[in-house]
Short mmCIF file of C-alpha atoms and ligand atoms in Angstrom, two decimals:
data_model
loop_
_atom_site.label_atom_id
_atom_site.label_comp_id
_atom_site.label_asym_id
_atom_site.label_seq_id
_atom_site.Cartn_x
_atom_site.Cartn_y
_atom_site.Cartn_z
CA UNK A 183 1.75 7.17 -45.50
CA UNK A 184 5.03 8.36 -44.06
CA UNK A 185 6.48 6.76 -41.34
CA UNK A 186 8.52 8.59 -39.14
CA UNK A 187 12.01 7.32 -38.20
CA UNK A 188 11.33 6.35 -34.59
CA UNK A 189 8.24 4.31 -35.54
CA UNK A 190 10.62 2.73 -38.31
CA UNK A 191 12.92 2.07 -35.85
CA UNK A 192 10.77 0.21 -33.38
CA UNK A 193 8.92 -1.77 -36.53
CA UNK A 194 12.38 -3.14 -37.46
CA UNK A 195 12.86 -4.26 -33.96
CA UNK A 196 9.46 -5.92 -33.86
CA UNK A 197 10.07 -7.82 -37.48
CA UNK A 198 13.76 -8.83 -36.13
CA UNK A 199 12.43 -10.26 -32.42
CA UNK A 200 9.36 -11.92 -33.02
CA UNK A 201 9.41 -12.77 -29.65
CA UNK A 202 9.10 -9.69 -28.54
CA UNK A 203 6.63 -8.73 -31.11
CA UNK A 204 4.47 -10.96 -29.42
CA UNK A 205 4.74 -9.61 -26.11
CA UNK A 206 4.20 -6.80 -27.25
CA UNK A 207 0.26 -7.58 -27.82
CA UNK A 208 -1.28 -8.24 -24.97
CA UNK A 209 -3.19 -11.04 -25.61
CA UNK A 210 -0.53 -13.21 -27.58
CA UNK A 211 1.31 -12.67 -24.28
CA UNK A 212 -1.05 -14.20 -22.53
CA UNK A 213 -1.45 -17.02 -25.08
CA UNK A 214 1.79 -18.02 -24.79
CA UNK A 215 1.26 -18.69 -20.51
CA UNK A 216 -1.59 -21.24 -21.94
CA UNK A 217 0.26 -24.49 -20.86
CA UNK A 218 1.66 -23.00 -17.73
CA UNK A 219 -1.77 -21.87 -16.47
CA UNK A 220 -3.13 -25.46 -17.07
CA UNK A 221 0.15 -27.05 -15.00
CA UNK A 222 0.23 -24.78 -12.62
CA UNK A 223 -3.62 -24.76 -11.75
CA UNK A 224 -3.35 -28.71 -11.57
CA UNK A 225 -0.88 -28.70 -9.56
CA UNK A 226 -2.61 -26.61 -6.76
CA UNK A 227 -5.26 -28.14 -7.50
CA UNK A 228 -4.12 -31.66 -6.49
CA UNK A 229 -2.21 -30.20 -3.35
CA UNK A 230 -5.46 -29.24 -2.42
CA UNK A 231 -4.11 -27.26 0.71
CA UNK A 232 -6.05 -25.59 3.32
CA UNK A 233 -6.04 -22.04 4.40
CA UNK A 234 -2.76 -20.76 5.63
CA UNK A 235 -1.24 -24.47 5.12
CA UNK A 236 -0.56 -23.99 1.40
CA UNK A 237 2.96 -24.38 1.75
CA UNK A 238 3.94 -26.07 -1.40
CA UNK A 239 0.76 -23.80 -3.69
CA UNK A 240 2.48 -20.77 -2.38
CA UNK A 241 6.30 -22.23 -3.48
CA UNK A 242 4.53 -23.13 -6.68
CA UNK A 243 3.99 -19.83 -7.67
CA UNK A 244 6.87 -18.22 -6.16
CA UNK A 245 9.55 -20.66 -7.75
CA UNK A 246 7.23 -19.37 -11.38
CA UNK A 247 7.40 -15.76 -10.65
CA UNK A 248 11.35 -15.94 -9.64
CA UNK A 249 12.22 -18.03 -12.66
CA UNK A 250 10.70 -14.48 -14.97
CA UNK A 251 12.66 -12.62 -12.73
CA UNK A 252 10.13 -11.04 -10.29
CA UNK A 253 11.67 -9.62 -7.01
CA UNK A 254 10.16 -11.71 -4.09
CA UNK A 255 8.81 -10.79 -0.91
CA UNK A 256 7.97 -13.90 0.92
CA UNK A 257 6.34 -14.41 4.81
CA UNK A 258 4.61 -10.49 4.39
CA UNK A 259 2.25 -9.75 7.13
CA UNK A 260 3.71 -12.61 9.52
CA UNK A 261 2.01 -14.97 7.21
CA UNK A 262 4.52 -17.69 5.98
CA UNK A 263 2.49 -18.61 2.98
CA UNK A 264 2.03 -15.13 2.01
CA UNK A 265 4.21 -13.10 -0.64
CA UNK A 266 4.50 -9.98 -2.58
CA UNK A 267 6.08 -10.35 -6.06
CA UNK A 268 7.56 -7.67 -8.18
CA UNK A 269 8.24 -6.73 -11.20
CA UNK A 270 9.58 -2.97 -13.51
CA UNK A 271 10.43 0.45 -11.83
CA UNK A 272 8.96 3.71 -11.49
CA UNK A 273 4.40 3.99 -11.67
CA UNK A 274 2.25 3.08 -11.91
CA UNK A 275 2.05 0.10 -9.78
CA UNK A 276 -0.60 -2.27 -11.00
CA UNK A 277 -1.03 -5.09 -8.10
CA UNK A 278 -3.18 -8.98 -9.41
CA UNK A 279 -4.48 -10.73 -6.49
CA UNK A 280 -3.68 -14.72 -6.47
CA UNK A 281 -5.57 -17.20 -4.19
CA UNK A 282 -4.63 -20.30 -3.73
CA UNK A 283 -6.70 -22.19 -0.58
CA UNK A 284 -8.89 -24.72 -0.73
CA UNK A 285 -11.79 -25.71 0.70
CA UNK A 286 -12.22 -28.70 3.72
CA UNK A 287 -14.73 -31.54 3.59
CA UNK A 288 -15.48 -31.26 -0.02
CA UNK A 289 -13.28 -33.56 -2.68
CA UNK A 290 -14.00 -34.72 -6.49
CA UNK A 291 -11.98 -35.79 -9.06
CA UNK A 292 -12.57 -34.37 -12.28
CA UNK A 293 -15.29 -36.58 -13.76
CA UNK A 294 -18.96 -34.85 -14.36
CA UNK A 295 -20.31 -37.01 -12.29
CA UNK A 296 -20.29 -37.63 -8.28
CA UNK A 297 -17.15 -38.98 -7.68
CA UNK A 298 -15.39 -38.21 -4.53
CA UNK A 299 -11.57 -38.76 -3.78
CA UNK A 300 -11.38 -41.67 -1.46
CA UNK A 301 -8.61 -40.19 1.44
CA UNK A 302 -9.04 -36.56 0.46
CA UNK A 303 -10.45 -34.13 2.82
CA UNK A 304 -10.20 -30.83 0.49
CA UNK A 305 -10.79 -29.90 -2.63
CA UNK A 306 -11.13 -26.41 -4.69
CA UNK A 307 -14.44 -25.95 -4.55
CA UNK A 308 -14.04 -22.01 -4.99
CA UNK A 309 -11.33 -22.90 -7.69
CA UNK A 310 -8.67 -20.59 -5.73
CA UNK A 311 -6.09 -23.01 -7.56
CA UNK A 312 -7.26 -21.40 -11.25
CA UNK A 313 -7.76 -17.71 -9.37
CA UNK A 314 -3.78 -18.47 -8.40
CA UNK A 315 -2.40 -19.83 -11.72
CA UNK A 316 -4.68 -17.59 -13.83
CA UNK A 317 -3.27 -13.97 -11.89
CA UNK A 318 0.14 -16.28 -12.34
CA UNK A 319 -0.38 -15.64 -16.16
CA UNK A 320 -1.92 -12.49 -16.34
CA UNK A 321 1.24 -11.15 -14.17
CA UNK A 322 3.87 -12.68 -16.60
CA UNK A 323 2.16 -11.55 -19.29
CA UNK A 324 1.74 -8.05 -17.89
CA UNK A 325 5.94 -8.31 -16.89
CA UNK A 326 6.24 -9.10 -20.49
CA UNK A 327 4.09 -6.40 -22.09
CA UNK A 328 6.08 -3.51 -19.91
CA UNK A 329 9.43 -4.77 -21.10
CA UNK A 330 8.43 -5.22 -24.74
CA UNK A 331 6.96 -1.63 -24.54
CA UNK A 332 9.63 -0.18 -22.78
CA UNK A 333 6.48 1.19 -20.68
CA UNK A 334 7.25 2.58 -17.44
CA UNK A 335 5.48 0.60 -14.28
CA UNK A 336 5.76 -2.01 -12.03
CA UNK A 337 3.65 -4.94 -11.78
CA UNK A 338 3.01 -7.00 -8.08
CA UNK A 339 1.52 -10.36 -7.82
CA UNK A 340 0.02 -10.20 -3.98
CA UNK A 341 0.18 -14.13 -2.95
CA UNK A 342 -2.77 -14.23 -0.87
CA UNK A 343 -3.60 -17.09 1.53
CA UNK A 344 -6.52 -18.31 3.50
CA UNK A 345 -9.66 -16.52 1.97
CA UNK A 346 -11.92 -18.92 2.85
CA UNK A 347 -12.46 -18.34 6.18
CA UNK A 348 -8.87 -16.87 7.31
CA UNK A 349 -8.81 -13.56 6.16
CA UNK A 350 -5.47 -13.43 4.83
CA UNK A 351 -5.98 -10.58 3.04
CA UNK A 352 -7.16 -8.26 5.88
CA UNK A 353 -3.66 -8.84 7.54
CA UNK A 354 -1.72 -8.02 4.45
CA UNK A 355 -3.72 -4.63 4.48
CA UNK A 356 -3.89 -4.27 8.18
CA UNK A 357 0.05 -4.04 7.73
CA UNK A 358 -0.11 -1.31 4.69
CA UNK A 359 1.08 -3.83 2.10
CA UNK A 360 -1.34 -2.24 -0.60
CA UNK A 361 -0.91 1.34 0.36
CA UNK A 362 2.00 1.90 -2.43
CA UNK A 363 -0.14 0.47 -5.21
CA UNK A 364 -2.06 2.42 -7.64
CA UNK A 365 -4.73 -0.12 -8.64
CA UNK A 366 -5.02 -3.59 -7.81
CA UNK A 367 -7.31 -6.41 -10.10
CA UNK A 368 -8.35 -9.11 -9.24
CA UNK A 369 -10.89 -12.27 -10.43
CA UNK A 370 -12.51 -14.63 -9.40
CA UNK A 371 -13.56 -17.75 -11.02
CA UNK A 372 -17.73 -18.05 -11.73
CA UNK A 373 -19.66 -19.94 -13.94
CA UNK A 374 -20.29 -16.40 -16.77
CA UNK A 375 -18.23 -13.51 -17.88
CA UNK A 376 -19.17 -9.99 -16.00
CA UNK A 377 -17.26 -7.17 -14.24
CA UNK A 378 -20.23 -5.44 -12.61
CA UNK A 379 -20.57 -3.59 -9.65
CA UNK A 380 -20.79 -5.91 -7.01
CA UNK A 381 -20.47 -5.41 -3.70
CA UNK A 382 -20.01 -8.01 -0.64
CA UNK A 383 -21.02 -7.82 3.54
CA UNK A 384 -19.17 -6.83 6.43
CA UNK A 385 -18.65 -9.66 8.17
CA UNK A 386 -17.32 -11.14 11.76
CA UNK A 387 -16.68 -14.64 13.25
CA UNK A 388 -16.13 -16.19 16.75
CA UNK A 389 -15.81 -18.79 18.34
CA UNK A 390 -18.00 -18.76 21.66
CA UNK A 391 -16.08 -21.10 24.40
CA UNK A 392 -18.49 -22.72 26.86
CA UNK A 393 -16.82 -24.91 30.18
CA UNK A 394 -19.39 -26.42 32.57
CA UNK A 395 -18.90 -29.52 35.04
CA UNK A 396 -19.42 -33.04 33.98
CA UNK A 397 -20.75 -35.64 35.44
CA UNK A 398 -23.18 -38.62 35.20
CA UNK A 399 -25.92 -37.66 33.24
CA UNK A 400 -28.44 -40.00 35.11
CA UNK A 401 -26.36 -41.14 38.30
CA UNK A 402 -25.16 -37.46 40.03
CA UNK A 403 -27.26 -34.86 37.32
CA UNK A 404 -27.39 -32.52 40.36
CA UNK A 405 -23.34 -31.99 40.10
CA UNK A 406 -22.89 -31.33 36.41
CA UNK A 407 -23.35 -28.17 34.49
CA UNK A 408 -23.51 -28.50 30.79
CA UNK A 409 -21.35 -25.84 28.65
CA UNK A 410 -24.15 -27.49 25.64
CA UNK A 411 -27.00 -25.70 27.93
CA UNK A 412 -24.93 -22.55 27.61
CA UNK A 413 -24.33 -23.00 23.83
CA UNK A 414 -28.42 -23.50 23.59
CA UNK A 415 -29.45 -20.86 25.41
CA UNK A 416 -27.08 -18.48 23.73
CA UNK A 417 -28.50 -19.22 20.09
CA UNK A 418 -32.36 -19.33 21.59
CA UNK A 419 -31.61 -15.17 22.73
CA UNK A 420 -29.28 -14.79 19.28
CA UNK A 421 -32.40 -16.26 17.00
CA UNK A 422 -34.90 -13.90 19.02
CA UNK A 423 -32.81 -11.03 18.56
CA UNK A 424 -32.85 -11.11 14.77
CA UNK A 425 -36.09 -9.86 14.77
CA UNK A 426 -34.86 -6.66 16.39
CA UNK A 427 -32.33 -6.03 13.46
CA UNK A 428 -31.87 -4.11 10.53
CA UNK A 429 -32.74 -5.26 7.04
CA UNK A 430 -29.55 -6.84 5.58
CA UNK A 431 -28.35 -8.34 8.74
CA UNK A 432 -27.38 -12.02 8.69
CA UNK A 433 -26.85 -14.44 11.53
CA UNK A 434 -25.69 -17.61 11.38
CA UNK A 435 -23.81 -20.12 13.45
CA UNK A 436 -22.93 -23.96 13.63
CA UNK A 437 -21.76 -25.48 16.83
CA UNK A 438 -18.28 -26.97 16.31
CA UNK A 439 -18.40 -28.79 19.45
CA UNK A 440 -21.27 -30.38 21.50
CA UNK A 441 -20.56 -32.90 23.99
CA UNK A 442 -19.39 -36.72 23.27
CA UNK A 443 -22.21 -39.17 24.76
CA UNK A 444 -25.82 -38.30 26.39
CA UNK A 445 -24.61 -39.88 29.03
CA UNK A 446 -21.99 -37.69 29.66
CA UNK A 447 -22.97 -33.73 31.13
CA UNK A 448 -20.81 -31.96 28.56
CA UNK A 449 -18.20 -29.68 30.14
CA UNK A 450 -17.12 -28.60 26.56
CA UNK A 451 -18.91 -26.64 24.13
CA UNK A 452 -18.59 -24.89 21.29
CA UNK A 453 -20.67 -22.64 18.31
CA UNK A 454 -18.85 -20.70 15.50
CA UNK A 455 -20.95 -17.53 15.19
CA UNK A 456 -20.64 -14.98 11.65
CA UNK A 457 -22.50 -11.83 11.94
CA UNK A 458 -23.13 -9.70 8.10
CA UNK A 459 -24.44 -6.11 7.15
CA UNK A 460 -23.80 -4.15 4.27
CA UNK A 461 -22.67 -1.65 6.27
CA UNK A 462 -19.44 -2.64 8.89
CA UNK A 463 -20.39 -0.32 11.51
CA UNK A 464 -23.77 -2.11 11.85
CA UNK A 465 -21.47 -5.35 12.30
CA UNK A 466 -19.63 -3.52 14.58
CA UNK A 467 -23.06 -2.18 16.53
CA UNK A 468 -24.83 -5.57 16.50
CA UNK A 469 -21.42 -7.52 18.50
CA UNK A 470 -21.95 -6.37 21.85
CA UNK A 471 -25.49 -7.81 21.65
CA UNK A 472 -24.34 -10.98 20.42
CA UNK A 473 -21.47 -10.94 23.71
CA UNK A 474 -24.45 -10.11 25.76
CA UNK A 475 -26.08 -12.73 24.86
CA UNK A 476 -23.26 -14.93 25.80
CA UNK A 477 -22.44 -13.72 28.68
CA UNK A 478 -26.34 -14.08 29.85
CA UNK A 479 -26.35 -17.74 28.69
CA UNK A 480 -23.41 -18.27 30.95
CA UNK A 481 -25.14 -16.81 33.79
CA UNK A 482 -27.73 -18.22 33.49
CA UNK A 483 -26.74 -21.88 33.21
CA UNK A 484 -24.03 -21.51 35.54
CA UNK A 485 -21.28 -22.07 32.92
CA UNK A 486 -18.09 -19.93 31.59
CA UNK A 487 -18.04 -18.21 28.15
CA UNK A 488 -14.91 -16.80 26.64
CA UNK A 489 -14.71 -15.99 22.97
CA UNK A 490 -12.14 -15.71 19.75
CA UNK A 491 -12.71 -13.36 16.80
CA UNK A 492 -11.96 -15.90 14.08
CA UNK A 493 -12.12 -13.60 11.01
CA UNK A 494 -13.42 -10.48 9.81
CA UNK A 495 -13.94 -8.30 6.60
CA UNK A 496 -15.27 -4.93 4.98
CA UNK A 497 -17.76 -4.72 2.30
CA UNK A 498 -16.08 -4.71 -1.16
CA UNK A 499 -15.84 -0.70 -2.48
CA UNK A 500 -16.42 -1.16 -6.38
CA UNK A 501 -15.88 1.52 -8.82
CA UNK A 502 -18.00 2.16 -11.78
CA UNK A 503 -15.04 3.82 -13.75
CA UNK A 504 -12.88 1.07 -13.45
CA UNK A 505 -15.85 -1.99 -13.56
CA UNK A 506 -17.11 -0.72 -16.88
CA UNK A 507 -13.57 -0.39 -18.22
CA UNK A 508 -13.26 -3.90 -17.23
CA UNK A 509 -16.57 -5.01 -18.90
CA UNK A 510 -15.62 -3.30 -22.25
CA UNK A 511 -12.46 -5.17 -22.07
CA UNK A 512 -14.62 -8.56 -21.14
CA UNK A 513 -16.45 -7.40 -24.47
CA UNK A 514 -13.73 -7.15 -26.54
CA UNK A 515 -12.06 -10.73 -26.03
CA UNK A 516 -13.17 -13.79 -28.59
CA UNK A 517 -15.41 -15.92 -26.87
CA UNK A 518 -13.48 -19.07 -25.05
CA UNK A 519 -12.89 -21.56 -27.41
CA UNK A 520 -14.04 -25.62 -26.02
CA UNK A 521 -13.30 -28.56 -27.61
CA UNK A 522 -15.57 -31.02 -28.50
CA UNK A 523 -14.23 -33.23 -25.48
CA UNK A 524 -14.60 -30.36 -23.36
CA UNK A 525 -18.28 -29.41 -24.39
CA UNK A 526 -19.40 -33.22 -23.91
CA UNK A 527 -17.57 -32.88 -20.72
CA UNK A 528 -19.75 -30.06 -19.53
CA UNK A 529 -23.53 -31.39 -20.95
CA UNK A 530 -22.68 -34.27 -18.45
CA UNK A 531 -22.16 -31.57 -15.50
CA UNK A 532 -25.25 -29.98 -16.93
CA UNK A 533 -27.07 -33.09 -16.20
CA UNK A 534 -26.74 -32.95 -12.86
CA UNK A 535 -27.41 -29.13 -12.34
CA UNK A 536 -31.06 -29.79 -12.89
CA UNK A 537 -33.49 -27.99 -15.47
CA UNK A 538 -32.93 -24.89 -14.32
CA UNK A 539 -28.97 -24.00 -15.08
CA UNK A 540 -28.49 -21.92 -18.06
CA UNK A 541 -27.72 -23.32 -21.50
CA UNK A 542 -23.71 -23.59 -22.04
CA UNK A 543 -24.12 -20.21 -24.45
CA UNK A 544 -23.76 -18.26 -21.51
CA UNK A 545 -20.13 -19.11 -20.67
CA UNK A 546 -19.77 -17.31 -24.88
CA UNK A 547 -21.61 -14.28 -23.45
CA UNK A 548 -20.90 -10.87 -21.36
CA UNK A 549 -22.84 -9.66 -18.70
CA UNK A 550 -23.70 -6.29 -18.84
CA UNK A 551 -22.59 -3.94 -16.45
CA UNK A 552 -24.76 -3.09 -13.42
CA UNK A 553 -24.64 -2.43 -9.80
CA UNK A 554 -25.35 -5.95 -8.02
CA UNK A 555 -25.72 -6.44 -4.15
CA UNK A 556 -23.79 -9.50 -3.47
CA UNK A 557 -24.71 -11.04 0.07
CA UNK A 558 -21.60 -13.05 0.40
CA UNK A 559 -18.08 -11.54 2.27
CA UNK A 560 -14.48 -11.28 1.24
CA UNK A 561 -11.28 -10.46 1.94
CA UNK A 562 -10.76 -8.24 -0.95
CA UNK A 563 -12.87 -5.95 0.38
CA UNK A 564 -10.56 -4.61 2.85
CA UNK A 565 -8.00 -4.03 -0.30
CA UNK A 566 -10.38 -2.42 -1.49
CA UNK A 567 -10.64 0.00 0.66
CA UNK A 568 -6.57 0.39 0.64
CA UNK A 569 -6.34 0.86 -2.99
CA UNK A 570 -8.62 1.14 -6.15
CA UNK A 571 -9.55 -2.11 -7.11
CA UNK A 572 -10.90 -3.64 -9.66
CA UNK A 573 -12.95 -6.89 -9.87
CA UNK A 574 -14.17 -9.52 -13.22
CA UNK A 575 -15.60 -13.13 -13.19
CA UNK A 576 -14.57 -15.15 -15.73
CA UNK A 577 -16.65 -18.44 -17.10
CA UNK A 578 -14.47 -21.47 -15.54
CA UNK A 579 -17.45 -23.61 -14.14
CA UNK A 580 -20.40 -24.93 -16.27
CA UNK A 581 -23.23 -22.22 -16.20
CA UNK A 582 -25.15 -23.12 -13.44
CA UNK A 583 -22.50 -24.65 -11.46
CA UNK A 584 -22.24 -22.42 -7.58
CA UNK A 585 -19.33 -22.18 -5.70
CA UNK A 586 -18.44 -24.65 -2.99
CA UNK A 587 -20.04 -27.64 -4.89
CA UNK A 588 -18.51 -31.13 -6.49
CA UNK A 589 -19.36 -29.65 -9.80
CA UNK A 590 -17.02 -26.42 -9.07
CA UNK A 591 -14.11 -28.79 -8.06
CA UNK A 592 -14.28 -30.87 -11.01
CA UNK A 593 -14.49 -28.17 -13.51
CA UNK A 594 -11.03 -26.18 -11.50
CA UNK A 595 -9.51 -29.41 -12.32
CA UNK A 596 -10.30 -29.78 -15.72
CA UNK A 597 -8.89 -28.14 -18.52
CA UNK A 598 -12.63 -26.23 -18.74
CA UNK A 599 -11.55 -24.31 -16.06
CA UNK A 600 -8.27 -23.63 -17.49
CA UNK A 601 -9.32 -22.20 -20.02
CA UNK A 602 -11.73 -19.68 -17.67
CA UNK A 603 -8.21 -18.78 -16.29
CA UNK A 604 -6.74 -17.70 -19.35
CA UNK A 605 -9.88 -15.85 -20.33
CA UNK A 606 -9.46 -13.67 -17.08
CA UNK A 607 -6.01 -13.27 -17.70
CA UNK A 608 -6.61 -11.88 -20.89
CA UNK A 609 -9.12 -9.22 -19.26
CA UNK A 610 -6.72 -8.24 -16.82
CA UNK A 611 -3.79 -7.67 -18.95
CA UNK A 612 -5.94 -5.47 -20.45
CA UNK A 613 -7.34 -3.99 -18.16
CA UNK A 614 -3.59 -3.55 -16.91
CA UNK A 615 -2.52 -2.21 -20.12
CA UNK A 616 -5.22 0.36 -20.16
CA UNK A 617 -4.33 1.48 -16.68
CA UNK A 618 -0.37 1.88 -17.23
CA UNK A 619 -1.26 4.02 -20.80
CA UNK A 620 -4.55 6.28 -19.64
CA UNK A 621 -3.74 8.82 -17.15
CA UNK A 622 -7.41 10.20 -17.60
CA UNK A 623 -8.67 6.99 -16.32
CA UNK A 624 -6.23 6.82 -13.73
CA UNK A 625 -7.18 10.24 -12.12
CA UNK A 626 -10.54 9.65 -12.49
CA UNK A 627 -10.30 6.52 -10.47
CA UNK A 628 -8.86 7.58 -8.11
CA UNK A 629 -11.04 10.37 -7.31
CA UNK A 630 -13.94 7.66 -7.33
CA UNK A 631 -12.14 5.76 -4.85
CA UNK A 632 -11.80 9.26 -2.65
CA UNK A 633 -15.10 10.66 -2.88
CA UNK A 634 -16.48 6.81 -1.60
CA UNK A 635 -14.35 6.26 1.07
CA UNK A 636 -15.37 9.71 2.13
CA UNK A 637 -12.62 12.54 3.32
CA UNK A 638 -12.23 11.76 6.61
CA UNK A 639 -11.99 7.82 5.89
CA UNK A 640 -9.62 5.93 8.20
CA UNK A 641 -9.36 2.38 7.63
CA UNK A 642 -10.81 -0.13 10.37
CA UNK A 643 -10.45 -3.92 10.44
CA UNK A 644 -13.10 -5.77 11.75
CA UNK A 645 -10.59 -8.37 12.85
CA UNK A 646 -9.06 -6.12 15.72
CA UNK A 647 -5.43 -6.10 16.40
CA UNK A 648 -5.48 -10.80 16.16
CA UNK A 649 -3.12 -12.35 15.05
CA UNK A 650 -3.22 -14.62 11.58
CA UNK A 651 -4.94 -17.86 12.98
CA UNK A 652 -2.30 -19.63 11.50
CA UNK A 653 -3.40 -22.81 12.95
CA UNK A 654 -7.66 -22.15 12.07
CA UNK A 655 -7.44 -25.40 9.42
CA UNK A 656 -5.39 -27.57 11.59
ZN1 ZN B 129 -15.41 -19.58 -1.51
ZN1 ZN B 130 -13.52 -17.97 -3.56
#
């Protein structure tokens, strides 16, 4: 075969620098972030910082992406823990999402058995700490690819605080921050491998803010008003009205604050309300009933009700172009490799999953590619509504383990979940590398995206013109 001089030329290059010959495949570049992924993903995962609080998580990744030379954004969106890091010149611009919240009341050290932290009040039960260090990889990697290729494109790690709960994201794309991407990926940690379809809710929040008159619960009854009365009567007309809903709506609330002593007519009260559709503008049509109901409540027990929108999200938007792009990539990666530490590790989570979780083969295996109707929210869905994006789940938990449980924290701590990282990394450098070389794909995307946010689509967030809660966690 002849070679022609150009191809020569590069070849020599490649034998000269093996360094660079390595960064130059995708997945050796990624290989070589191994040890940082596992230090870095420790490391947040021990901080163990709550939404909008994750001062020294954020610094953690921005001190990693400055030392590779990414440009830095930091504070974006009037969010101090939030940052936009950037790397290349000229398009496409190919944005990773990185998480990095935890989760309160939940804690675990990394045993497979129950065995909370004595002292801590958080833990990563969502594993935002490998979502962080793992997008941390993938974007280094990705940095690494486009200067080894000499390809043209920019890559952006989005530093994205305070999903659970906080919304962070919706403010980054309430103030246009995704509007100059191209495509954006991101991941999310899971207990199997699959980039399907999935979509999410709309969802709301409040916090309904009931102030009676207290007073001697036995000795002077007659003079107090309870603000608990108005919190009751509220929920007793909010649980009637879901049977005058649509299919897909969910309702649920906890009250945050009830009164001290029995003894005691509260003149306090509190419930945290979240309202879900599929569909936002049923979110948006079922509020003014929930208000009403409020407002009634307070009339009717002779209390005052104010109320805070706490958070507030649209329905993920996913793509089947770019989804099944991402599951043939998923498909093409070796199966995570455990060690025999690691697998021992996990039959003792299994244990105490019960006899239903599925057998450990499943973190080797792909999902195939489907349209799924998720019932849970998230902030991504807004960005995805600013900007193609595309979504995979990588195995990082024990099959069977959910989010939000001991058996999720212990597994983003361990080097199990490490390893789930670098297998999404992998996917998304990829995926990353398939975006930045196929212009076919790229238009086709896009005009995915179009046609389903419809032509005269104008972007809406269901958080209203609020302000971060910067303080929600405190
Ligand atoms: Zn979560
Ligand atoms: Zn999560």
């Amino acid at each position: 075969m002849k070679m022609s001089a150009s191809i020569a030329a590069v070849a020599a290059t490649l034998l000269a620098t093996p360094a660079i010959a390595q960064d130059a495949d995708p997945i050796a570049a990624v290989e070589a972030q191994q040890a940082r992924t596992e230090r870095v993903a420790k490391d947040i995962w021990e901080f163990a910082e709550l939404g909008y609080l994750e001062t020294k998580s954020s610094a953690l990744l921005v001190d990693e992406l400055q030392d590779e030379g990414f440009a830095i954004r930091p504070g974006v969106a009037g969010i101090p823990t939030a940052f936009v890091a950037e790397w290349g010149e000229g398009g496409p611009v190919i944005g990773l999402l990185a998480e990095f919240d935890a989760l309160p009341g939940i804690n675990q050290s990394t045993a497979p058995t129950r065995d909370p932290v004595e002292g801590k009040h958080a833990g990563h039960a969502c594993g935002h700490n490998l979502f962080g260090a793992g997008s941390l990889s993938a974007a280094i990697a990705i940095k690494n690819w486009l200067e080894a290729t000499g390809t043209p494109g920019r890559v952006r790690l989005y530093g994205t605080p305070a999903e659970e709960g906080g919304s962070g994201k919706v403010y980054m794309a309430r103030a246009g921050l995704f509007d100059d991407a191209d495509f954006v990926i991101d991941w999310h940690p899971a207990d199997r491998n699959s980039a399907q379809s999935r979509s999410s809710l709309a969802n709301r929040s409040a916090k309904f803010r009931f102030r009676g008159v207290s007073a001697h619960a036995a000795g002077a009854p007659q003079r107090g008003r309870s603000a608990l009365d108005g919190v009751e009567a509220m929920n007793m007309m909010v649980n009637m009205m879901r049977e005058h809903t649509t299919m897909d709506t969910r309702i649920h609330y906890v009250i945050t604050e009830g009164g001290a002593a029995p003894n005691v007519v509260p003149d306090f009260a509190e419930v945290f309300y979240y309202v879900r559709h599929s569909d936002a503008d049923e979110v948006r049509a079922l509020w003014p009933r929930l208000e009403a109901a409020a407002r009634g409540a307070a009339m009717g027990t002779e209390t005052e009700v104010d109320w805070e929108i706490i958070h507030g999200n649209n329905p993920t938007l996913p793509l089947e172009s770019l989804q099944k792009m991402m599951t043939a990539k998923l498909q093409s990666l070796e199966p995570i490799e455990y060690t025999s530490e690691e697998l021992a590790w996990a039959s003792a989570i299994r244990e105490s999953l019960g006899e239903q979780a599925p057998p450990q083969a499943m973190a080797y295996e792909v999902q195939p590619w489907e349209v799924v109707t998720g019932y849970g929210s998230t902030d991504v869905g807004d960005v995805s509504r600013a900007v193609p994006t595309v979504s995979v789940y990588t195995a990082a938990w024990v099959p069977g383990t959910s989010a939000h449980s001991w058996q999720a924290v212990a597994a983003s701590g361990h080097s199990y979940g490490a390893k789930g990282a670098q297998h999404a990394a992998k996917a998304m450098v990829l995926a990353a590398v398939e975006l930045y070389t196929n212009p076919q794909l790229r238009e086709t995307a896009k005009a995915e995206f179009n046609a389903a946010r419809g032509a005269n689509y104008a972007y809406e967030s269901l958080l209203g013109d609020r302000e971060p809660p910067l303080d929600y966690r405190r």
